[in-house]
Every structure is written in structure tokens, then in C-alpha cells.
Amino acid sequence: MKNVLLICGSGASSGFMAAAIRKAAKKRKVHLSVKAASESQLDDRINETDYLLIGPHLSYMLAEFQEQTKDKPIKAIVIPQTIYGTLNGEKALDLILEMEDISDD
């Protein structure tokens, strides 16, 4: 099972987005763990993360996150505002699946 970590400023909005992704994954029978956290918690959770999804309001931090994770096999992407703002779990799940096909795990 792959582990997805959503990062936002306080961890609140990413919690809603994580729930929407979990719901979409369950519906599609995709096995993954989706957790939400604030950006300050990244260090604590980095070793249990395969995919890092970043809230659009933190897009300016992408390079910093990539630097933090460069020695680990973690794929990072900024969630587009159109997906994040509407809490579209289906489209966010599509983003994850495009990062690497994990539907067969």
C-alpha cells in the first residue's frame, strides 16, 4: 500500500481533501493511505510517505519540499486550485495515479 501525505498551512483544509481522496479511492478499490498534516509536520512524517501532495497556497514551497525529500523515493506535486478548492477527491486521486500507477498494489 502506498502512503499519500497532503500538506497545507494548518492541516485543516488538507484533512477535508484527504477524506475526499479516501472516499474516491475506496469507491474505485484503489489501496492507499491518505493522511493530512501541516507543513511543519513534514519532517515527522517523511519516512512514511510515498507521495506528497501540496496545497496550492503552498506552491511557493515546492522547491523546498523537493529539497527535503531529494534523498527519498517520494514524488511531490502541487494540487491545482481547481481540484483543491472544490475538494474534488476523484480528480486528486487521478493526480496520484498519474504520478505512478499504484492501482495494482
PDB file of N, CA, C and O in Angstrom, residues 10-74:
ATOM      1  N   SER A  10      -2.251  24.731   7.871  1.00  0.00           N
ATOM      2  CA  SER A  10      -2.579  24.326   9.238  1.00  0.00           C
ATOM      3  C   SER A  10      -2.964  22.858   9.354  1.00  0.00           C
ATOM      4  O   SER A  10      -3.060  22.325  10.442  1.00  0.00           O
ATOM      5  N   GLY A  11      -3.238  22.208   8.227  1.00  0.00           N
ATOM      6  CA  GLY A  11      -3.657  20.813   8.257  1.00  0.00           C
ATOM      7  C   GLY A  11      -5.167  20.649   8.214  1.00  0.00           C
ATOM      8  O   GLY A  11      -5.671  19.547   8.069  1.00  0.00           O
ATOM      9  N   ALA A  12      -5.914  21.761   8.318  1.00  0.00           N
ATOM     10  CA  ALA A  12      -7.378  21.664   8.345  1.00  0.00           C
ATOM     11  C   ALA A  12      -7.958  21.385   6.965  1.00  0.00           C
ATOM     12  O   ALA A  12      -8.664  20.394   6.767  1.00  0.00           O
ATOM     13  N   SER A  13      -7.653  22.224   5.987  1.00  0.00           N
ATOM     14  CA  SER A  13      -8.228  22.027   4.653  1.00  0.00           C
ATOM     15  C   SER A  13      -7.722  20.741   4.014  1.00  0.00           C
ATOM     16  O   SER A  13      -8.455  20.065   3.290  1.00  0.00           O
ATOM     17  N   SER A  14      -6.497  20.366   4.302  1.00  0.00           N
ATOM     18  CA  SER A  14      -5.975  19.120   3.735  1.00  0.00           C
ATOM     19  C   SER A  14      -6.687  17.911   4.340  1.00  0.00           C
ATOM     20  O   SER A  14      -6.790  16.863   3.708  1.00  0.00           O
ATOM     21  N   GLY A  15      -7.217  18.059   5.541  1.00  0.00           N
ATOM     22  CA  GLY A  15      -7.992  16.978   6.152  1.00  0.00           C
ATOM     23  C   GLY A  15      -9.252  16.681   5.353  1.00  0.00           C
ATOM     24  O   GLY A  15      -9.604  15.523   5.123  1.00  0.00           O
ATOM     25  N   PHE A  16      -9.930  17.734   4.911  1.00  0.00           N
ATOM     26  CA  PHE A  16     -11.120  17.560   4.082  1.00  0.00           C
ATOM     27  C   PHE A  16     -10.751  16.943   2.732  1.00  0.00           C
ATOM     28  O   PHE A  16     -11.450  16.068   2.223  1.00  0.00           O
ATOM     29  N   MET A  17      -9.645  17.412   2.163  1.00  0.00           N
ATOM     30  CA  MET A  17      -9.200  16.888   0.863  1.00  0.00           C
ATOM     31  C   MET A  17      -8.803  15.418   1.007  1.00  0.00           C
ATOM     32  O   MET A  17      -9.142  14.594   0.161  1.00  0.00           O
ATOM     33  N   ALA A  18      -8.112  15.073   2.084  1.00  0.00           N
ATOM     34  CA  ALA A  18      -7.704  13.684   2.313  1.00  0.00           C
ATOM     35  C   ALA A  18      -8.927  12.776   2.415  1.00  0.00           C
ATOM     36  O   ALA A  18      -8.953  11.677   1.852  1.00  0.00           O
ATOM     37  N   ALA A  19      -9.957  13.238   3.120  1.00  0.00           N
ATOM     38  CA  ALA A  19     -11.178  12.446   3.258  1.00  0.00           C
ATOM     39  C   ALA A  19     -11.829  12.224   1.897  1.00  0.00           C
ATOM     40  O   ALA A  19     -12.316  11.125   1.595  1.00  0.00           O
ATOM     41  N   ALA A  20     -11.823  13.250   1.054  1.00  0.00           N
ATOM     42  CA  ALA A  20     -12.415  13.135  -0.282  1.00  0.00           C
ATOM     43  C   ALA A  20     -11.627  12.144  -1.145  1.00  0.00           C
ATOM     44  O   ALA A  20     -12.211  11.363  -1.910  1.00  0.00           O
ATOM     45  N   ILE A  21     -10.304  12.142  -1.005  1.00  0.00           N
ATOM     46  CA  ILE A  21      -9.468  11.197  -1.767  1.00  0.00           C
ATOM     47  C   ILE A  21      -9.705   9.776  -1.265  1.00  0.00           C
ATOM     48  O   ILE A  21      -9.821   8.843  -2.057  1.00  0.00           O
ATOM     49  N   ARG A  22      -9.759   9.603   0.059  1.00  0.00           N
ATOM     50  CA  ARG A  22     -10.019   8.262   0.611  1.00  0.00           C
ATOM     51  C   ARG A  22     -11.349   7.706   0.106  1.00  0.00           C
ATOM     52  O   ARG A  22     -11.459   6.528  -0.247  1.00  0.00           O
ATOM     53  N   LYS A  23     -12.362   8.560   0.067  1.00  0.00           N
ATOM     54  CA  LYS A  23     -13.679   8.148  -0.415  1.00  0.00           C
ATOM     55  C   LYS A  23     -13.604   7.718  -1.891  1.00  0.00           C
ATOM     56  O   LYS A  23     -14.148   6.681  -2.269  1.00  0.00           O
ATOM     57  N   ALA A  24     -12.908   8.508  -2.704  1.00  0.00           N
ATOM     58  CA  ALA A  24     -12.763   8.184  -4.128  1.00  0.00           C
ATOM     59  C   ALA A  24     -11.974   6.890  -4.310  1.00  0.00           C
ATOM     60  O   ALA A  24     -12.316   6.051  -5.151  1.00  0.00           O
ATOM     61  N   ALA A  25     -10.919   6.710  -3.513  1.00  0.00           N
ATOM     62  CA  ALA A  25     -10.086   5.508  -3.620  1.00  0.00           C
ATOM     63  C   ALA A  25     -10.880   4.263  -3.230  1.00  0.00           C
ATOM     64  O   ALA A  25     -10.784   3.224  -3.888  1.00  0.00           O
ATOM     65  N   LYS A  26     -11.668   4.382  -2.176  1.00  0.00           N
ATOM     66  CA  LYS A  26     -12.485   3.244  -1.739  1.00  0.00           C
ATOM     67  C   LYS A  26     -13.480   2.864  -2.826  1.00  0.00           C
ATOM     68  O   LYS A  26     -13.665   1.684  -3.139  1.00  0.00           O
ATOM     69  N   LYS A  27     -14.102   3.870  -3.409  1.00  0.00           N
ATOM     70  CA  LYS A  27     -15.085   3.650  -4.470  1.00  0.00           C
ATOM     71  C   LYS A  27     -14.460   2.932  -5.673  1.00  0.00           C
ATOM     72  O   LYS A  27     -15.067   2.058  -6.273  1.00  0.00           O
ATOM     73  N   ARG A  28     -13.206   3.304  -5.982  1.00  0.00           N
ATOM     74  CA  ARG A  28     -12.514   2.715  -7.135  1.00  0.00           C
ATOM     75  C   ARG A  28     -11.684   1.486  -6.766  1.00  0.00           C
ATOM     76  O   ARG A  28     -10.984   0.933  -7.596  1.00  0.00           O
ATOM     77  N   LYS A  29     -11.703   1.118  -5.478  1.00  0.00           N
ATOM     78  CA  LYS A  29     -10.918  -0.022  -4.999  1.00  0.00           C
ATOM     79  C   LYS A  29      -9.412   0.165  -5.217  1.00  0.00           C
ATOM     80  O   LYS A  29      -8.700  -0.760  -5.578  1.00  0.00           O
ATOM     81  N   VAL A  30      -8.945   1.382  -4.980  1.00  0.00           N
ATOM     82  CA  VAL A  30      -7.521   1.697  -5.029  1.00  0.00           C
ATOM     83  C   VAL A  30      -7.028   1.691  -3.584  1.00  0.00           C
ATOM     84  O   VAL A  30      -7.586   2.360  -2.728  1.00  0.00           O
ATOM     85  N   HIS A  31      -5.980   0.905  -3.318  1.00  0.00           N
ATOM     86  CA  HIS A  31      -5.481   0.763  -1.948  1.00  0.00           C
ATOM     87  C   HIS A  31      -4.350   1.753  -1.685  1.00  0.00           C
ATOM     88  O   HIS A  31      -3.260   1.600  -2.216  1.00  0.00           O
ATOM     89  N   LEU A  32      -4.664   2.755  -0.885  1.00  0.00           N
ATOM     90  CA  LEU A  32      -3.639   3.690  -0.456  1.00  0.00           C
ATOM     91  C   LEU A  32      -4.061   4.332   0.851  1.00  0.00           C
ATOM     92  O   LEU A  32      -5.229   4.348   1.197  1.00  0.00           O
ATOM     93  N   SER A  33      -3.073   4.811   1.559  1.00  0.00           N
ATOM     94  CA  SER A  33      -3.309   5.503   2.819  1.00  0.00           C
ATOM     95  C   SER A  33      -3.150   6.994   2.538  1.00  0.00           C
ATOM     96  O   SER A  33      -2.171   7.405   1.922  1.00  0.00           O
ATOM     97  N   VAL A  34      -4.116   7.788   2.974  1.00  0.00           N
ATOM     98  CA  VAL A  34      -4.065   9.228   2.748  1.00  0.00           C
ATOM     99  C   VAL A  34      -4.165   9.933   4.090  1.00  0.00           C
ATOM    100  O   VAL A  34      -5.134   9.762   4.818  1.00  0.00           O
ATOM    101  N   LYS A  35      -3.130  10.697   4.413  1.00  0.00           N
ATOM    102  CA  LYS A  35      -3.110  11.446   5.668  1.00  0.00           C
ATOM    103  C   LYS A  35      -2.890  12.920   5.360  1.00  0.00           C
ATOM    104  O   LYS A  35      -2.306  13.268   4.343  1.00  0.00           O
ATOM    105  N   ALA A  36      -3.348  13.751   6.266  1.00  0.00           N
ATOM    106  CA  ALA A  36      -3.185  15.195   6.124  1.00  0.00           C
ATOM    107  C   ALA A  36      -2.341  15.725   7.273  1.00  0.00           C
ATOM    108  O   ALA A  36      -2.377  15.188   8.377  1.00  0.00           O
ATOM    109  N   ALA A  37      -1.595  16.785   6.988  1.00  0.00           N
ATOM    110  CA  ALA A  37      -0.750  17.386   8.018  1.00  0.00           C
ATOM    111  C   ALA A  37      -0.433  18.824   7.640  1.00  0.00           C
ATOM    112  O   ALA A  37      -0.596  19.224   6.492  1.00  0.00           O
ATOM    113  N   SER A  38       0.030  19.566   8.612  1.00  0.00           N
ATOM    114  CA  SER A  38       0.518  20.912   8.309  1.00  0.00           C
ATOM    115  C   SER A  38       1.947  20.782   7.786  1.00  0.00           C
ATOM    116  O   SER A  38       2.617  19.772   8.019  1.00  0.00           O
ATOM    117  N   GLU A  39       2.395  21.798   7.083  1.00  0.00           N
ATOM    118  CA  GLU A  39       3.742  21.718   6.500  1.00  0.00           C
ATOM    119  C   GLU A  39       4.813  21.570   7.568  1.00  0.00           C
ATOM    120  O   GLU A  39       5.855  20.978   7.341  1.00  0.00           O
ATOM    121  N   SER A  40       4.538  22.038   8.767  1.00  0.00           N
ATOM    122  CA  SER A  40       5.527  21.929   9.840  1.00  0.00           C
ATOM    123  C   SER A  40       5.697  20.484  10.326  1.00  0.00           C
ATOM    124  O   SER A  40       6.674  20.162  10.997  1.00  0.00           O
ATOM    125  N   GLN A  41       4.751  19.597   9.980  1.00  0.00           N
ATOM    126  CA  GLN A  41       4.831  18.195  10.401  1.00  0.00           C
ATOM    127  C   GLN A  41       5.531  17.300   9.376  1.00  0.00           C
ATOM    128  O   GLN A  41       5.677  16.107   9.604  1.00  0.00           O
ATOM    129  N   LEU A  42       5.955  17.866   8.265  1.00  0.00           N
ATOM    130  CA  LEU A  42       6.548  17.051   7.203  1.00  0.00           C
ATOM    131  C   LEU A  42       7.736  16.239   7.702  1.00  0.00           C
ATOM    132  O   LEU A  42       7.833  15.044   7.405  1.00  0.00           O
ATOM    133  N   ASP A  43       8.623  16.849   8.463  1.00  0.00           N
ATOM    134  CA  ASP A  43       9.797  16.122   8.967  1.00  0.00           C
ATOM    135  C   ASP A  43       9.406  14.877   9.752  1.00  0.00           C
ATOM    136  O   ASP A  43      10.057  13.846   9.663  1.00  0.00           O
ATOM    137  N   ASP A  44       8.330  14.972  10.527  1.00  0.00           N
ATOM    138  CA  ASP A  44       7.892  13.849  11.350  1.00  0.00           C
ATOM    139  C   ASP A  44       7.317  12.705  10.522  1.00  0.00           C
ATOM    140  O   ASP A  44       7.320  11.559  10.956  1.00  0.00           O
ATOM    141  N   ARG A  45       6.810  13.016   9.338  1.00  0.00           N
ATOM    142  CA  ARG A  45       6.090  12.015   8.547  1.00  0.00           C
ATOM    143  C   ARG A  45       6.799  11.612   7.259  1.00  0.00           C
ATOM    144  O   ARG A  45       6.292  10.772   6.524  1.00  0.00           O
ATOM    145  N   ILE A  46       7.938  12.190   7.002  1.00  0.00           N
ATOM    146  CA  ILE A  46       8.608  11.996   5.718  1.00  0.00           C
ATOM    147  C   ILE A  46       8.970  10.535   5.443  1.00  0.00           C
ATOM    148  O   ILE A  46       8.882  10.072   4.319  1.00  0.00           O
ATOM    149  N   ASN A  47       9.343   9.795   6.479  1.00  0.00           N
ATOM    150  CA  ASN A  47       9.786   8.415   6.269  1.00  0.00           C
ATOM    151  C   ASN A  47       8.645   7.440   5.997  1.00  0.00           C
ATOM    152  O   ASN A  47       8.877   6.299   5.633  1.00  0.00           O
ATOM    153  N   GLU A  48       7.411   7.901   6.176  1.00  0.00           N
ATOM    154  CA  GLU A  48       6.265   7.031   5.909  1.00  0.00           C
ATOM    155  C   GLU A  48       5.456   7.550   4.723  1.00  0.00           C
ATOM    156  O   GLU A  48       4.279   7.264   4.590  1.00  0.00           O
ATOM    157  N   THR A  49       6.113   8.306   3.835  1.00  0.00           N
ATOM    158  CA  THR A  49       5.423   8.948   2.713  1.00  0.00           C
ATOM    159  C   THR A  49       5.994   8.495   1.380  1.00  0.00           C
ATOM    160  O   THR A  49       7.205   8.469   1.197  1.00  0.00           O
ATOM    161  N   ASP A  50       5.087   8.132   0.458  1.00  0.00           N
ATOM    162  CA  ASP A  50       5.481   7.806  -0.922  1.00  0.00           C
ATOM    163  C   ASP A  50       5.133   8.948  -1.875  1.00  0.00           C
ATOM    164  O   ASP A  50       5.843   9.215  -2.828  1.00  0.00           O
ATOM    165  N   TYR A  51       3.997   9.590  -1.599  1.00  0.00           N
ATOM    166  CA  TYR A  51       3.513  10.686  -2.437  1.00  0.00           C
ATOM    167  C   TYR A  51       3.188  11.876  -1.565  1.00  0.00           C
ATOM    168  O   TYR A  51       2.475  11.741  -0.569  1.00  0.00           O
ATOM    169  N   LEU A  52       3.700  13.035  -1.961  1.00  0.00           N
ATOM    170  CA  LEU A  52       3.469  14.265  -1.220  1.00  0.00           C
ATOM    171  C   LEU A  52       2.616  15.186  -2.076  1.00  0.00           C
ATOM    172  O   LEU A  52       3.023  15.568  -3.169  1.00  0.00           O
ATOM    173  N   LEU A  53       1.413  15.483  -1.605  1.00  0.00           N
ATOM    174  CA  LEU A  53       0.522  16.415  -2.293  1.00  0.00           C
ATOM    175  C   LEU A  53       0.531  17.719  -1.514  1.00  0.00           C
ATOM    176  O   LEU A  53       0.338  17.721  -0.298  1.00  0.00           O
ATOM    177  N   ILE A  54       0.744  18.804  -2.212  1.00  0.00           N
ATOM    178  CA  ILE A  54       0.910  20.105  -1.579  1.00  0.00           C
ATOM    179  C   ILE A  54      -0.269  21.002  -1.942  1.00  0.00           C
ATOM    180  O   ILE A  54      -0.622  21.112  -3.123  1.00  0.00           O
ATOM    181  N   GLY A  55      -0.861  21.621  -0.951  1.00  0.00           N
ATOM    182  CA  GLY A  55      -1.952  22.560  -1.195  1.00  0.00           C
ATOM    183  C   GLY A  55      -1.475  23.697  -2.086  1.00  0.00           C
ATOM    184  O   GLY A  55      -0.322  24.119  -1.988  1.00  0.00           O
ATOM    185  N   PRO A  56      -2.343  24.206  -2.965  1.00  0.00           N
ATOM    186  CA  PRO A  56      -1.929  25.229  -3.932  1.00  0.00           C
ATOM    187  C   PRO A  56      -1.404  26.505  -3.285  1.00  0.00           C
ATOM    188  O   PRO A  56      -0.527  27.164  -3.846  1.00  0.00           O
ATOM    189  N   HIS A  57      -1.872  26.819  -2.100  1.00  0.00           N
ATOM    190  CA  HIS A  57      -1.403  28.011  -1.403  1.00  0.00           C
ATOM    191  C   HIS A  57       0.034  27.863  -0.890  1.00  0.00           C
ATOM    192  O   HIS A  57       0.644  28.827  -0.464  1.00  0.00           O
ATOM    193  N   LEU A  58       0.571  26.641  -0.958  1.00  0.00           N
ATOM    194  CA  LEU A  58       1.974  26.414  -0.560  1.00  0.00           C
ATOM    195  C   LEU A  58       2.852  26.103  -1.773  1.00  0.00           C
ATOM    196  O   LEU A  58       3.962  25.616  -1.614  1.00  0.00           O
ATOM    197  N   SER A  59       2.358  26.401  -2.966  1.00  0.00           N
ATOM    198  CA  SER A  59       3.116  26.060  -4.170  1.00  0.00           C
ATOM    199  C   SER A  59       4.505  26.709  -4.179  1.00  0.00           C
ATOM    200  O   SER A  59       5.455  26.148  -4.720  1.00  0.00           O
ATOM    201  N   TYR A  60       4.630  27.864  -3.527  1.00  0.00           N
ATOM    202  CA  TYR A  60       5.925  28.541  -3.452  1.00  0.00           C
ATOM    203  C   TYR A  60       6.956  27.711  -2.671  1.00  0.00           C
ATOM    204  O   TYR A  60       8.161  27.962  -2.756  1.00  0.00           O
ATOM    205  N   MET A  61       6.488  26.705  -1.927  1.00  0.00           N
ATOM    206  CA  MET A  61       7.385  25.878  -1.122  1.00  0.00           C
ATOM    207  C   MET A  61       7.774  24.568  -1.814  1.00  0.00           C
ATOM    208  O   MET A  61       8.504  23.764  -1.246  1.00  0.00           O
ATOM    209  N   LEU A  62       7.306  24.344  -3.044  1.00  0.00           N
ATOM    210  CA  LEU A  62       7.574  23.075  -3.732  1.00  0.00           C
ATOM    211  C   LEU A  62       9.061  22.772  -3.796  1.00  0.00           C
ATOM    212  O   LEU A  62       9.479  21.660  -3.471  1.00  0.00           O
ATOM    213  N   ALA A  63       9.874  23.752  -4.198  1.00  0.00           N
ATOM    214  CA  ALA A  63      11.319  23.514  -4.305  1.00  0.00           C
ATOM    215  C   ALA A  63      11.910  23.125  -2.951  1.00  0.00           C
ATOM    216  O   ALA A  63      12.762  22.238  -2.867  1.00  0.00           O
ATOM    217  N   GLU A  64      11.441  23.768  -1.891  1.00  0.00           N
ATOM    218  CA  GLU A  64      11.918  23.457  -0.537  1.00  0.00           C
ATOM    219  C   GLU A  64      11.534  22.024  -0.153  1.00  0.00           C
ATOM    220  O   GLU A  64      12.348  21.277   0.394  1.00  0.00           O
ATOM    221  N   PHE A  65      10.290  21.631  -0.454  1.00  0.00           N
ATOM    222  CA  PHE A  65       9.849  20.269  -0.157  1.00  0.00           C
ATOM    223  C   PHE A  65      10.649  19.251  -0.966  1.00  0.00           C
ATOM    224  O   PHE A  65      11.027  18.200  -0.461  1.00  0.00           O
ATOM    225  N   GLN A  66      10.900  19.574  -2.226  1.00  0.00           N
ATOM    226  CA  GLN A  66      11.675  18.654  -3.070  1.00  0.00           C
ATOM    227  C   GLN A  66      13.098  18.511  -2.548  1.00  0.00           C
ATOM    228  O   GLN A  66      13.674  17.426  -2.588  1.00  0.00           O
ATOM    229  N   GLU A  67      13.659  19.587  -2.044  1.00  0.00           N
ATOM    230  CA  GLU A  67      14.990  19.537  -1.449  1.00  0.00           C
ATOM    231  C   GLU A  67      14.979  18.647  -0.202  1.00  0.00           C
ATOM    232  O   GLU A  67      15.872  17.829   0.004  1.00  0.00           O
ATOM    233  N   GLN A  68      13.931  18.788   0.631  1.00  0.00           N
ATOM    234  CA  GLN A  68      13.798  17.988   1.848  1.00  0.00           C
ATOM    235  C   GLN A  68      13.682  16.492   1.540  1.00  0.00           C
ATOM    236  O   GLN A  68      14.078  15.661   2.347  1.00  0.00           O
ATOM    237  N   THR A  69      13.089  16.168   0.410  1.00  0.00           N
ATOM    238  CA  THR A  69      12.791  14.772   0.088  1.00  0.00           C
ATOM    239  C   THR A  69      13.695  14.198  -0.995  1.00  0.00           C
ATOM    240  O   THR A  69      13.467  13.090  -1.463  1.00  0.00           O
ATOM    241  N   LYS A  70      14.733  14.930  -1.402  1.00  0.00           N
ATOM    242  CA  LYS A  70      15.547  14.511  -2.552  1.00  0.00           C
ATOM    243  C   LYS A  70      16.250  13.164  -2.356  1.00  0.00           C
ATOM    244  O   LYS A  70      16.527  12.475  -3.321  1.00  0.00           O
ATOM    245  N   ASP A  71      16.533  12.787  -1.136  1.00  0.00           N
ATOM    246  CA  ASP A  71      17.226  11.526  -0.881  1.00  0.00           C
ATOM    247  C   ASP A  71      16.256  10.369  -0.631  1.00  0.00           C
ATOM    248  O   ASP A  71      16.670   9.288  -0.236  1.00  0.00           O
ATOM    249  N   LYS A  72      14.996  10.625  -0.862  1.00  0.00           N
ATOM    250  CA  LYS A  72      13.964   9.599  -0.620  1.00  0.00           C
ATOM    251  C   LYS A  72      13.153   9.404  -1.901  1.00  0.00           C
ATOM    252  O   LYS A  72      13.036  10.316  -2.695  1.00  0.00           O
ATOM    253  N   PRO A  73      12.585   8.219  -2.091  1.00  0.00           N
ATOM    254  CA  PRO A  73      11.805   7.967  -3.307  1.00  0.00           C
ATOM    255  C   PRO A  73      10.380   8.529  -3.210  1.00  0.00           C
ATOM    256  O   PRO A  73       9.398   7.812  -3.358  1.00  0.00           O
ATOM    257  N   ILE A  74      10.287   9.828  -2.955  1.00  0.00           N
ATOM    258  CA  ILE A  74       8.988  10.472  -2.767  1.00  0.00           C
ATOM    259  C   ILE A  74       8.685  11.337  -3.981  1.00  0.00           C
ATOM    260  O   ILE A  74       9.521  12.118  -4.410  1.00  0.00           O
TER     261      ILE A  74
END
